[in-house]
Short mmCIF file of C-alpha atoms in Angstrom, two decimals:
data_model
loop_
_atom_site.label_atom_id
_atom_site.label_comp_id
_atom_site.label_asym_id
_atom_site.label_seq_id
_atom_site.Cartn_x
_atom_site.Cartn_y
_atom_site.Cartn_z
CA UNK D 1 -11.82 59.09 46.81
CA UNK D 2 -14.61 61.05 47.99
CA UNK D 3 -14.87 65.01 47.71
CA UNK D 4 -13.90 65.50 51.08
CA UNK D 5 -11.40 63.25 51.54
CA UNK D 6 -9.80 65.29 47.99
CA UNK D 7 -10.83 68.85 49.56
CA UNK D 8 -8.91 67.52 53.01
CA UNK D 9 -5.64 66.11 50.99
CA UNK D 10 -5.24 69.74 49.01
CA UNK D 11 -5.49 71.30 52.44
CA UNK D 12 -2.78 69.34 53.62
CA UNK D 13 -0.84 69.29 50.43
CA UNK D 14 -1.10 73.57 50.07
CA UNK D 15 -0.04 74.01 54.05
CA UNK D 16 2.67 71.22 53.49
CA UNK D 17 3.65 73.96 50.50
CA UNK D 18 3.87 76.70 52.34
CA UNK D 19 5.96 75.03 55.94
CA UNK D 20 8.58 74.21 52.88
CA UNK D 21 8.16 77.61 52.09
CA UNK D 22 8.71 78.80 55.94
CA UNK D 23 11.32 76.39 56.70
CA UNK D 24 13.37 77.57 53.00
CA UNK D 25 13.07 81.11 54.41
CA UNK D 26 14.00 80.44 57.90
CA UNK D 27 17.79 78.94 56.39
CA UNK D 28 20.50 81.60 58.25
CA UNK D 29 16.96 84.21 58.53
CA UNK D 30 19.16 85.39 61.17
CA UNK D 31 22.76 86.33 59.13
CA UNK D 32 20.38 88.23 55.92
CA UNK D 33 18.38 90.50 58.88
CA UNK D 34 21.53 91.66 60.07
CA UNK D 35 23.65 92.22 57.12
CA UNK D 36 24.66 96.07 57.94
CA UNK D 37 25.92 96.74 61.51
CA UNK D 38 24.48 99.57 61.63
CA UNK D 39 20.42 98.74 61.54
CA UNK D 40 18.46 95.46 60.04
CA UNK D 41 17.09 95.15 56.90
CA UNK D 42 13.31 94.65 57.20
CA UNK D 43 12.76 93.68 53.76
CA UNK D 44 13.87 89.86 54.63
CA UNK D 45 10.76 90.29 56.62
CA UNK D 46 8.60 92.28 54.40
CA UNK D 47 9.65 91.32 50.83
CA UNK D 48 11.52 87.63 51.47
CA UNK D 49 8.87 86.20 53.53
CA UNK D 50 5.66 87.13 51.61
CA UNK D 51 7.46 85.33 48.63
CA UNK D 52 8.89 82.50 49.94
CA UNK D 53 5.17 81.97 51.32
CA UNK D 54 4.24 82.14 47.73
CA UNK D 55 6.32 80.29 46.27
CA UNK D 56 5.53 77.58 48.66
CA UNK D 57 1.70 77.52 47.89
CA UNK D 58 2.38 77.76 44.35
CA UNK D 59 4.87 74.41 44.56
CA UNK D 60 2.17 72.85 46.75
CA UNK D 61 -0.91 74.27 44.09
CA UNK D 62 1.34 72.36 41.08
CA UNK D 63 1.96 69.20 42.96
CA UNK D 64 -1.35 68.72 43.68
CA UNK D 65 -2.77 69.34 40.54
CA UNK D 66 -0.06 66.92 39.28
CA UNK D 67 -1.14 64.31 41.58
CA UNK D 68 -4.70 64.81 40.60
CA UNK D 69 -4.15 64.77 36.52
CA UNK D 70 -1.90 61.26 37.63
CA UNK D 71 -4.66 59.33 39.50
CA UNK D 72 -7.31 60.81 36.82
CA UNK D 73 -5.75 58.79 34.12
CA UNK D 74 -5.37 55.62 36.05
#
């Protein structure tokens, strides 16, 4: 596989991460903003999303270096 071919397929693989991330998060997003009746609570938006982004890249980052160490040995 050539070097851009590899750079392309860790693209994919890390934005593939973090839509899994996204679509985790977005699960009832609606039902954890408005918990209280009174206001929202931002921090689904400013503390859940961030990580759930994160966490996505990171699952994404470990699958592909997975993959990699796999096909290096064959």
């Amino acid at each position: 596989m050539g070097q851009r071919t590899q750079a392309a397929a860790g693209c994919l693989t890390m934005a593939l991460g973090a839509g899994a991330g996204l679509a985790l998060w977005a699960v009832d997003v609606r039902s954890r903003l408005w918990r209280f009746e009174a206001a929202p609570d931002w921090s689904v938006l400013y503390a859940e999303l961030p990580l759930a982004l994160l966490g996505g890249l990171a699952v994404g980052a470990a699958s592909w270096a997975l993959i990699s160490r796999i096909k290096a040995r064959s």
